[in-house]
Short mmCIF file of C-alpha atoms and ligand atoms in Angstrom, two decimals:
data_model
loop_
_atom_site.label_atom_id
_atom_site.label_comp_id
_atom_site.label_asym_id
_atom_site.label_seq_id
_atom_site.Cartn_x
_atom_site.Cartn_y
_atom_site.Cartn_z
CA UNK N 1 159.13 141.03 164.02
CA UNK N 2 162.06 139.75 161.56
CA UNK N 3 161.40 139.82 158.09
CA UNK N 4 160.88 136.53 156.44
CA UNK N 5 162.39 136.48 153.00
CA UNK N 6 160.08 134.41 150.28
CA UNK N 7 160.29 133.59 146.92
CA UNK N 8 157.91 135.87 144.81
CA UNK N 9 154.62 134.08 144.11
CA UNK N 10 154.85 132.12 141.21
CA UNK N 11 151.40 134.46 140.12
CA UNK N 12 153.06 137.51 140.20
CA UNK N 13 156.31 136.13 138.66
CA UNK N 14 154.04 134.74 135.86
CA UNK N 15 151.54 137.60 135.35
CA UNK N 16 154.79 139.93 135.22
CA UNK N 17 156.46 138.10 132.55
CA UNK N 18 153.28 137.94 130.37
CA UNK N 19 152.55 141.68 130.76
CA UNK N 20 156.26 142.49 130.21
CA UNK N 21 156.60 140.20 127.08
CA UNK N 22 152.90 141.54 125.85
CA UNK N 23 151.84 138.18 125.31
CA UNK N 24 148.15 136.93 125.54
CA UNK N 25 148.03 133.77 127.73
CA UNK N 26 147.81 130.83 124.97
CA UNK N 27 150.77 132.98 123.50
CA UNK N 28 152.99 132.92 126.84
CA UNK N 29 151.81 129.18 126.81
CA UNK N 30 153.05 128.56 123.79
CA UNK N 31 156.62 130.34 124.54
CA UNK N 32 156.91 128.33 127.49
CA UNK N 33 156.32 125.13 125.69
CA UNK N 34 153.37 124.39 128.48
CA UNK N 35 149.78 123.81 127.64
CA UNK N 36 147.09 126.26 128.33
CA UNK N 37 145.43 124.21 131.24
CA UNK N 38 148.87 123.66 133.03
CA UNK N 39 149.43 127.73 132.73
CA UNK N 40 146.24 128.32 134.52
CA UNK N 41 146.72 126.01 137.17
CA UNK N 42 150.02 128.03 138.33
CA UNK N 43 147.89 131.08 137.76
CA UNK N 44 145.18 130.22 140.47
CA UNK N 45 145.90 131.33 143.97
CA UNK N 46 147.65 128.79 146.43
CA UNK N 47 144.31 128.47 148.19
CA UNK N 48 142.37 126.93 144.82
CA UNK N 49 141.87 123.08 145.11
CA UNK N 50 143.41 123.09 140.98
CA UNK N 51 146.22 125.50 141.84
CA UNK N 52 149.42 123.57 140.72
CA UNK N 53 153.02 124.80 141.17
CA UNK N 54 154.95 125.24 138.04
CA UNK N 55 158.21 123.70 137.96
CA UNK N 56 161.22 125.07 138.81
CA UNK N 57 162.31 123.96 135.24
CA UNK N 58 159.86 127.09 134.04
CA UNK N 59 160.17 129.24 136.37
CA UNK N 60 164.20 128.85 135.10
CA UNK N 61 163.06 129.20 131.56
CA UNK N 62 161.08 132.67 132.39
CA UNK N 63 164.43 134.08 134.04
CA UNK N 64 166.23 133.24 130.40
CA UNK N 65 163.63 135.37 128.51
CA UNK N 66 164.84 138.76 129.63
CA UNK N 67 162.31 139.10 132.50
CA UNK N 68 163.43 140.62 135.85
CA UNK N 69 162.76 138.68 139.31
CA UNK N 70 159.33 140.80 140.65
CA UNK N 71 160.22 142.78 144.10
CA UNK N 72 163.91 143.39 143.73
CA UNK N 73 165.61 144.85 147.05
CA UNK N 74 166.48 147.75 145.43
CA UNK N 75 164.27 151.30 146.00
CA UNK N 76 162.31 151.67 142.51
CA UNK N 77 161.83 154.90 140.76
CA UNK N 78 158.53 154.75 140.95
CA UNK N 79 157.48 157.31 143.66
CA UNK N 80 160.61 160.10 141.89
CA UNK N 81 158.22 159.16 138.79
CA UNK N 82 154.90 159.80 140.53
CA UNK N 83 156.06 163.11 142.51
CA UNK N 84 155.25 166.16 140.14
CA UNK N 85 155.58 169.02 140.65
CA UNK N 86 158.08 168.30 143.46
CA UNK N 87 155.53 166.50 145.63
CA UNK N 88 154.22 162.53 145.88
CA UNK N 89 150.91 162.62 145.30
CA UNK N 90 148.38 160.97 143.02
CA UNK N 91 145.98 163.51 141.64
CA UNK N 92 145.28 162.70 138.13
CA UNK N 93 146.17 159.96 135.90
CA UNK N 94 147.80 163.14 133.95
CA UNK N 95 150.88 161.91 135.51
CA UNK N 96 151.08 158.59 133.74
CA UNK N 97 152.53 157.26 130.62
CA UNK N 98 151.84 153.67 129.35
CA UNK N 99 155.20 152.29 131.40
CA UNK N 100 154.19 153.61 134.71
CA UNK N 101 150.75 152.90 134.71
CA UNK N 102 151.73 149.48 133.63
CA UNK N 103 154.92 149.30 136.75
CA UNK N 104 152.39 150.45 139.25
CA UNK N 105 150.11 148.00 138.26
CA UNK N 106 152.89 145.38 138.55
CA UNK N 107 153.76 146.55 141.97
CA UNK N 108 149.58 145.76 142.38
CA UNK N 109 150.25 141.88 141.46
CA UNK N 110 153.04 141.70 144.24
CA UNK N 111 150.49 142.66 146.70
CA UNK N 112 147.67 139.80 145.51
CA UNK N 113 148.93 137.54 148.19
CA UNK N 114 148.22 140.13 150.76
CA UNK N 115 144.93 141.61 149.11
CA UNK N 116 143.66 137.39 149.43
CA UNK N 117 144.65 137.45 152.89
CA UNK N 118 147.06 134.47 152.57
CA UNK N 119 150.08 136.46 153.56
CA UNK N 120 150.58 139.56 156.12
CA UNK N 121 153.13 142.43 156.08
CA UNK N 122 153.89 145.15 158.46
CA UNK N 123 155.56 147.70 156.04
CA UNK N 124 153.55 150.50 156.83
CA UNK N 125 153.86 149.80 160.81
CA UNK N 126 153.80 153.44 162.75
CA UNK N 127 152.37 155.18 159.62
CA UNK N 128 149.11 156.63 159.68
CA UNK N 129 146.15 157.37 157.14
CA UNK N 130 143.94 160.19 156.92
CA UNK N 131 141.04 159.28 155.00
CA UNK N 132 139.03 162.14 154.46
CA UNK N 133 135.71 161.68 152.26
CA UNK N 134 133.65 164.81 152.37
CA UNK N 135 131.35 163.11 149.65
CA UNK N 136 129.07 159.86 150.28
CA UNK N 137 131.90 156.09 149.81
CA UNK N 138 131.56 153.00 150.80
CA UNK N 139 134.03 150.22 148.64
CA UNK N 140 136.42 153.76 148.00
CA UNK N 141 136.92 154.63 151.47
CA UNK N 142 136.57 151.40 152.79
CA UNK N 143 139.22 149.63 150.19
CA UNK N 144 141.70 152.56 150.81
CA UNK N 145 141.52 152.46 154.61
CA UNK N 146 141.84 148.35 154.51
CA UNK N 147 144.89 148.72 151.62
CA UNK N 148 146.76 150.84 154.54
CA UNK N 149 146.00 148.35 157.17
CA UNK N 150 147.28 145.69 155.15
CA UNK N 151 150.07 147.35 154.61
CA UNK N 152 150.78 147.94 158.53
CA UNK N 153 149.08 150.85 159.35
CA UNK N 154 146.67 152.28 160.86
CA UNK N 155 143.66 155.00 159.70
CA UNK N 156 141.85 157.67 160.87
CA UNK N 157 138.29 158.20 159.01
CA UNK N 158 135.79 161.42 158.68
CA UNK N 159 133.16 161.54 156.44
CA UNK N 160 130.62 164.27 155.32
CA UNK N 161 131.09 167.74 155.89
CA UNK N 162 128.40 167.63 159.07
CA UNK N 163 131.20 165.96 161.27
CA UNK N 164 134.08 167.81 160.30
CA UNK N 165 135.22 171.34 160.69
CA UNK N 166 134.47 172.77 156.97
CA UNK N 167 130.64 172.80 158.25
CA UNK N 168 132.09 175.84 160.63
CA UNK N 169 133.49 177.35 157.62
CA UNK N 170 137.02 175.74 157.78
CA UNK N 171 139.01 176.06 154.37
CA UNK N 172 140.74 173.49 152.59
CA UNK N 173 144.10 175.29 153.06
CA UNK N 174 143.43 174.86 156.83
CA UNK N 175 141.90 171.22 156.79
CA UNK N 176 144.99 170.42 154.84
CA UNK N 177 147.45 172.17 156.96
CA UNK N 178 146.11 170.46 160.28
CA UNK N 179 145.56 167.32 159.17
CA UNK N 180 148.96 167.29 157.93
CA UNK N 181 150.45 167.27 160.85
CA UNK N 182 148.77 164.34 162.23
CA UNK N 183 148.92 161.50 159.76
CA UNK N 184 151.17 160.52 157.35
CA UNK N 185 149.19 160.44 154.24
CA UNK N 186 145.81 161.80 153.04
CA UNK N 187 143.07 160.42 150.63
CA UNK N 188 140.50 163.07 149.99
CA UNK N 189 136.82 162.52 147.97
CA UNK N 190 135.04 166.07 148.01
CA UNK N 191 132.63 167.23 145.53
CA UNK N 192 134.36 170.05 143.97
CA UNK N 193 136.25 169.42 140.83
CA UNK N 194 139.89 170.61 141.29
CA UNK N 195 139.57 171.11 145.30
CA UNK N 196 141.90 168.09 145.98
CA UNK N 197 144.49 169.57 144.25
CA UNK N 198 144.02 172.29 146.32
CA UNK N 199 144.28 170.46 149.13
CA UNK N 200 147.58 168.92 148.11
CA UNK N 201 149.32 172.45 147.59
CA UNK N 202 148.60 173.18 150.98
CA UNK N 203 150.75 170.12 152.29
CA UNK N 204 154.29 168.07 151.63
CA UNK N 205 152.79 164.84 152.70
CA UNK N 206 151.12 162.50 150.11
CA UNK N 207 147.71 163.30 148.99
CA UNK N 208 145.60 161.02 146.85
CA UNK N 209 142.42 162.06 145.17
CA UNK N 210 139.78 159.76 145.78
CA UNK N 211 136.97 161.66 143.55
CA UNK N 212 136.88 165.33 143.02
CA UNK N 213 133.52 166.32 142.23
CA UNK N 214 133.06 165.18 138.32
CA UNK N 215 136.86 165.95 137.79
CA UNK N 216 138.78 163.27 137.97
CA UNK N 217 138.78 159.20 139.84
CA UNK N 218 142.35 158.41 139.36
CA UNK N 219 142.70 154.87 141.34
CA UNK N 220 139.58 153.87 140.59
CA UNK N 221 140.92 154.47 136.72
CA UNK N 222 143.78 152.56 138.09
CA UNK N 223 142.18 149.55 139.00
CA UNK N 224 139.84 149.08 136.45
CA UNK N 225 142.73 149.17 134.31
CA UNK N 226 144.32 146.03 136.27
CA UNK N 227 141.13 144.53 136.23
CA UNK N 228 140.62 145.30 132.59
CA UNK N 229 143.84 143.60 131.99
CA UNK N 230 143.00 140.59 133.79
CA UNK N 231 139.87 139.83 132.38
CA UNK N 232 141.44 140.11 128.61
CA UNK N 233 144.17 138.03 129.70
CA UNK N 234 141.67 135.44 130.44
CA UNK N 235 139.66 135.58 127.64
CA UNK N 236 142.85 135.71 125.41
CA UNK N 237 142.84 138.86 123.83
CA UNK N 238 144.78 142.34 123.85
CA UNK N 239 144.11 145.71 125.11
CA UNK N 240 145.84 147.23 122.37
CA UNK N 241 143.13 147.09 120.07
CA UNK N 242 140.27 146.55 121.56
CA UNK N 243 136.73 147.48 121.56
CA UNK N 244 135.70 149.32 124.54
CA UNK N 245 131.87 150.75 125.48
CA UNK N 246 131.24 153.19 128.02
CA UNK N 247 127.37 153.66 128.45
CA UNK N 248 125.56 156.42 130.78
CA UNK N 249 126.42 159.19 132.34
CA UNK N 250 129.66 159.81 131.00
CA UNK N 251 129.66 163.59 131.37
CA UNK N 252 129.39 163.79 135.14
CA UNK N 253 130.85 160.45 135.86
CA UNK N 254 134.45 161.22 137.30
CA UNK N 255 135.64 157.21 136.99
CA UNK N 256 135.02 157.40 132.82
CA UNK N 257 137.10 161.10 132.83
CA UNK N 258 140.06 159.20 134.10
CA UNK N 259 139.77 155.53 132.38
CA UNK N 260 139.45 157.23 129.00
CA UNK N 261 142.50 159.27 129.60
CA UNK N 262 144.40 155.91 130.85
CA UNK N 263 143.26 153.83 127.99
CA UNK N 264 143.83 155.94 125.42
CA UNK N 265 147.89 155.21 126.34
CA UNK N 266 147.02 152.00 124.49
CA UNK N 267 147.00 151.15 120.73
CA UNK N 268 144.47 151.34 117.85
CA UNK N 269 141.15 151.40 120.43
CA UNK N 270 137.96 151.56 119.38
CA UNK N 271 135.63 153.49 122.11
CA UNK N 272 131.57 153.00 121.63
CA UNK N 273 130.52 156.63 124.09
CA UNK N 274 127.13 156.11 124.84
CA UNK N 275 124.97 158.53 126.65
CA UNK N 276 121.80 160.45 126.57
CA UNK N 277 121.54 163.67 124.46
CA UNK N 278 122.50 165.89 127.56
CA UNK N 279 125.13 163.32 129.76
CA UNK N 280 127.81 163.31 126.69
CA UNK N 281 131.24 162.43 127.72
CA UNK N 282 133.13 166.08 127.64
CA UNK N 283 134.51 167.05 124.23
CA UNK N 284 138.08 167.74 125.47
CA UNK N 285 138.07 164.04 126.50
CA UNK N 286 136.78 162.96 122.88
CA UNK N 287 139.46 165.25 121.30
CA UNK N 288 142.06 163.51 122.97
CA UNK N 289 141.45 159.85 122.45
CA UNK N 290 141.16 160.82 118.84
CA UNK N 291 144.35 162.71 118.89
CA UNK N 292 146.22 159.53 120.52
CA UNK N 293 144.77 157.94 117.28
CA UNK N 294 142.14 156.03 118.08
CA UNK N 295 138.44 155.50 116.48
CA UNK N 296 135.70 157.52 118.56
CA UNK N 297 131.84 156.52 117.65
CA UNK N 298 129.43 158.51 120.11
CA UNK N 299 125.79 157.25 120.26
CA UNK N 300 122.84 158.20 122.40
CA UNK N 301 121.21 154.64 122.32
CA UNK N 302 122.64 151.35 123.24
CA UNK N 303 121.17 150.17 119.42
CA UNK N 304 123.10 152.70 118.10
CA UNK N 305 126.34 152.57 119.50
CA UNK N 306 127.05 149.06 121.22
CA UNK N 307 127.96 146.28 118.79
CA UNK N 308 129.73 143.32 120.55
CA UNK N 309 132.71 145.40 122.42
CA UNK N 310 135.48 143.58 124.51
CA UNK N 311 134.87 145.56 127.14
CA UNK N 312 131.08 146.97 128.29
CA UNK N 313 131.82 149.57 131.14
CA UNK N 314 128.41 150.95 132.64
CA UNK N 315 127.72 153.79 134.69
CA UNK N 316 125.34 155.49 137.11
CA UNK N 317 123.69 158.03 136.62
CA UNK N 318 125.38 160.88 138.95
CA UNK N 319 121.97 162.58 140.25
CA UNK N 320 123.74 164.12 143.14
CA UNK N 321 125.63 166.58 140.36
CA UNK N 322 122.02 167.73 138.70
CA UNK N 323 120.21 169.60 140.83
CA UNK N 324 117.28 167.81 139.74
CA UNK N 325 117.57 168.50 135.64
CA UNK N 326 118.40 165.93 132.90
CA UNK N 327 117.24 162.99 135.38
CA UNK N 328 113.35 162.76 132.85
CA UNK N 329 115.79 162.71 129.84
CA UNK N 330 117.65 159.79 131.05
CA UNK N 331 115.82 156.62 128.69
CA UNK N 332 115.02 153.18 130.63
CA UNK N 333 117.12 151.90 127.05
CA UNK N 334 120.33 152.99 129.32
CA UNK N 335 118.80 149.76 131.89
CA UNK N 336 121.93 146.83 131.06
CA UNK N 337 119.86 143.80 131.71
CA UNK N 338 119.96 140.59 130.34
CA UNK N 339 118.33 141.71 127.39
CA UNK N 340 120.50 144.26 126.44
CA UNK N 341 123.32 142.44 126.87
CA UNK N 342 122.09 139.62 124.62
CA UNK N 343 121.10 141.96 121.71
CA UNK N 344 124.35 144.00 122.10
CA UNK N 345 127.05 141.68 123.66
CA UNK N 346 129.20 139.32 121.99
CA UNK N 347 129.80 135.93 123.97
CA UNK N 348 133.28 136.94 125.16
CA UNK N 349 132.12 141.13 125.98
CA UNK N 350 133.44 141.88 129.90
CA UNK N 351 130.48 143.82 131.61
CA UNK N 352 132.19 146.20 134.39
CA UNK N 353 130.71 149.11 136.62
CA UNK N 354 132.33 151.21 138.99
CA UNK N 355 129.81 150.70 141.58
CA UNK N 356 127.38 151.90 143.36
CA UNK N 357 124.83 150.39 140.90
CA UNK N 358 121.10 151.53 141.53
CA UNK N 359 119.36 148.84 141.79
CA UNK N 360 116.07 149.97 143.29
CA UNK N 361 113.12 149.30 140.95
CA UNK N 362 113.09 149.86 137.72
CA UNK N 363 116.63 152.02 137.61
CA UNK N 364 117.98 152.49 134.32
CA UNK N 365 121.16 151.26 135.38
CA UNK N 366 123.29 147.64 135.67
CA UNK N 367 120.30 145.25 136.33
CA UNK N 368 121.21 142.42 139.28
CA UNK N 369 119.49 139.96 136.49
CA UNK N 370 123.26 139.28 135.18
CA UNK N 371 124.39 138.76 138.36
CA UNK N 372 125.12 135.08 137.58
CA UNK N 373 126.72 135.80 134.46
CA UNK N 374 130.00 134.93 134.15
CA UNK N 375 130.80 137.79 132.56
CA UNK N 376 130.11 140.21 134.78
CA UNK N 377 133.27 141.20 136.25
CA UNK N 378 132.02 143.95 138.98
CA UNK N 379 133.01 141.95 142.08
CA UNK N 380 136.45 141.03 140.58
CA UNK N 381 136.54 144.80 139.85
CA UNK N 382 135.90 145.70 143.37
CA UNK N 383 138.60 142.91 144.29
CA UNK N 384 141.36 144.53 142.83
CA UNK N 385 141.00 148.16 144.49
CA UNK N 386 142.78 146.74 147.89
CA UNK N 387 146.02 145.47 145.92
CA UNK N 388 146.24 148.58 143.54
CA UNK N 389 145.62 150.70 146.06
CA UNK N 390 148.18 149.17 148.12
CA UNK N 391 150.75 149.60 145.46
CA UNK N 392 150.06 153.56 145.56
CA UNK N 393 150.50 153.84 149.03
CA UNK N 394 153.65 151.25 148.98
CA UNK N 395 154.78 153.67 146.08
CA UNK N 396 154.23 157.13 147.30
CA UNK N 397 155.41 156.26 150.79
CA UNK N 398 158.67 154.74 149.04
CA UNK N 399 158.50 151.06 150.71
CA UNK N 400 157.03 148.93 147.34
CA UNK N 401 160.60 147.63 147.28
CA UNK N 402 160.26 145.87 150.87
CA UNK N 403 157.15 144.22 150.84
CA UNK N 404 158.47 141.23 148.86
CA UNK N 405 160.64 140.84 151.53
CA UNK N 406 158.49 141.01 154.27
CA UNK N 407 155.81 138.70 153.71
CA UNK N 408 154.62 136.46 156.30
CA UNK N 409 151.71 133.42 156.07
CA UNK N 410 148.44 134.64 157.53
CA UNK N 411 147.63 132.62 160.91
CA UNK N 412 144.12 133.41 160.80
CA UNK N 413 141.26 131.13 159.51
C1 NCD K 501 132.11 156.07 141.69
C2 NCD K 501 132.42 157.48 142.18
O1 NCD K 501 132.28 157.78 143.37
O2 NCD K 501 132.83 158.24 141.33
N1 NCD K 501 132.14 155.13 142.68
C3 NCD K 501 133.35 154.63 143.10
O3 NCD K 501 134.19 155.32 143.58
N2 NCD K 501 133.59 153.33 142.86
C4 NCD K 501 130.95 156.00 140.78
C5 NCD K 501 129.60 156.51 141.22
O4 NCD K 501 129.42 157.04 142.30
O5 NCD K 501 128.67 156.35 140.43
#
């Protein structure tokens, strides 16, 4: 199929400039000489009713402030930058600085017109996925196989240990070695901390870690950073700066390990670590954000430690990594209902999860009584794992340069 050559979506073009500039959106307003309202209108996707497209006056003005075009033709760095030691694959968010977190998340907004189903591209055509989750998934494995298909290509799936060959006493070395030869790529969840990396020194193709145990989570950390700058974006404010809670289970909970590490490549935070006596986040992790400079406050009750933060990221409780102990210690004051969020939650706070929430009876986790709150970003969280995941699999395959420029419209209603 030839490759239809479009225009980068005036979203992407728009979203890049802001993030590139570090401008809130009434600031990149204001530099534009536009009003708020218009700005958002070119920021809604083509298929809104409000969506409006900018002029090509602005869209002129943008290329005069130093901004380059998104999706250039030319190969990026990005996968030379994301291959260490000597092989492409995504492991830990060890590997990132602030730039290259922030470039892989702009290689995410390219794929937004793909991830919204209003345009299709065959990049990935012939490749094929190995998604491997040894460990219960559903919007991880699911996302991850539907990023590749978008992308072109196609995926084989096992789950659990039952089905596959490590319930015969296969190692990883030999999973890894096998599978290798079959697809073209490999996401792994398994519950041992450390045993994806183990599985990535057994091959040269790309491995991604999709949960080791309560190591590390680094896409998820990925996208809640893209969704984290989203959500500020709308709400006018700055990550550098900000106010963020983490409440629950933060010592066993892989996707908090990673997101502290990635935010604390920011500026002048303020984290609010919540958890029961026993579930603290790990020390090392503490040490760190406070060695990057920024203020720590650790609390074992909501009361104590959650005063109107920017950012309210819950967890679940991870029973499956107890054996049973620590579960009576864990307070119903960890539930996030309504109430909790009233007496603890400015106006403006953004309420995220990583999902699965429990929500059978009385769980002391994200209550569904917020569901209509228009804070609660969880869905929009979920959202964004198909076009960041996308961009890692553009990236570490070494095709995020083509996509741009082969984008077709969707025929399907
Ligand atoms: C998380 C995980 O598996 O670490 N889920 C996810 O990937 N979105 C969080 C959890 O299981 O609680």
């Amino acid at each position: 199929m030839p490759a239809q050559r479009t225009v980068p979506a005036q979203q992407t073009l728009l979203r890049g400039a802001m993030q590139r500039l570090d401008l809130t959106r009434n600031a990149f307003a204001e530099r534009l000489g536009v009003t708020r309202r218009a700005l958002d209108t070119w920021l809604l996707p083509a298929s809104s009713r409000e969506h409006r497209s900018m002029p090509d006056v602005v869209a002129k003005m943008i290329g005069t402030l130093g901004v380059p075009a998104a999706g250039a033709a030319a190969p990026s760095n990005l996968r030379a930058r994301l291959t260490r030691p000597g092989k492409p694959h995504l492991l830990s968010v060890d590997v990132f600085d602030r730039d290259l977190a922030e470039e892989v998340l702009r290689v995410a907004e390219t794929m937004e017109p793909i991830a919204r189903r209003e345009k299709v591209t065959r990049v990935l055509e012939g490749a094929v996925l190995g998604n491997l989750f040894f460990e219960p998934s559903t919007r991880t494995r699911v996302s991850f196989g539907a990023a590749f298909c978008r992308l072109g290509g196609a995926v084989c799936d096992t789950t659990g240990f039952t089905f596959s060959s490590m319930a015969k006493g296969e190692s990883i070395h030999d999973t890894s070695r096998v599978i290798s030869g079959y697809v073209d790529a490999i996401v792994v969840r398994h519950p041992e901390k450390g045993s994806v990396a183990e599985f990535a020194a057994a091959t040269h193709i790309p491995v991604i870690n999709g949960g080791d145990g309560p190591g590390e989570h680094p896409t998820q950390a990925l996208l809640d950073l893209y969704t984290i700058h989203r959500e500020l974006s709308r709400i006018d404010r700055k990550l550098d700066g900000a106010h963020v809670a983490m409440v629950g289970d933060l010592k066993h909970g892989r996707t908090v390990h990673s997101l502290i590490k990635l935010l604390s490549l920011y500026k002048g935070l303020k984290f609010s670590l919540v958890a029961p006596g026993s579930l603290e986040m790990p020390p090392a992790l503490v040490a760190l954000a406070r060695e990057r400079g920024h203020r720590v406050v650790e609390a074992d009750t909501l009361a104590k430690g959650v005063r109107n933060p920017d950012i309210l990221y819950a967890t679940r409780i991870q029973k499956e990594r107890m054996g049973g102990e620590g579960l009576e210690s864990y307070p119903a004051n960890f539930r996030i209902d309504r109430a909790a969020v009233k007496a603890h939650c400015a106006k403006h706070t953004v309420l995220m999860h990583p999902l699965p929430r429990d929500s059978t009876p009385g769980a002391n986790d994200l209550a569904d009584d917020l569901d209509r709150d228009p804070r609660l970003a969880i869905f929009r969280q979920t959202d964004s794992g198909i076009p960041v995941r996308m961009a890692i699999f553009a990236i570490l395959l070494g095709v995020d340069h083509l996509v741009s420029g082969n984008l077709r419209d969707a025929t399907w209603k």
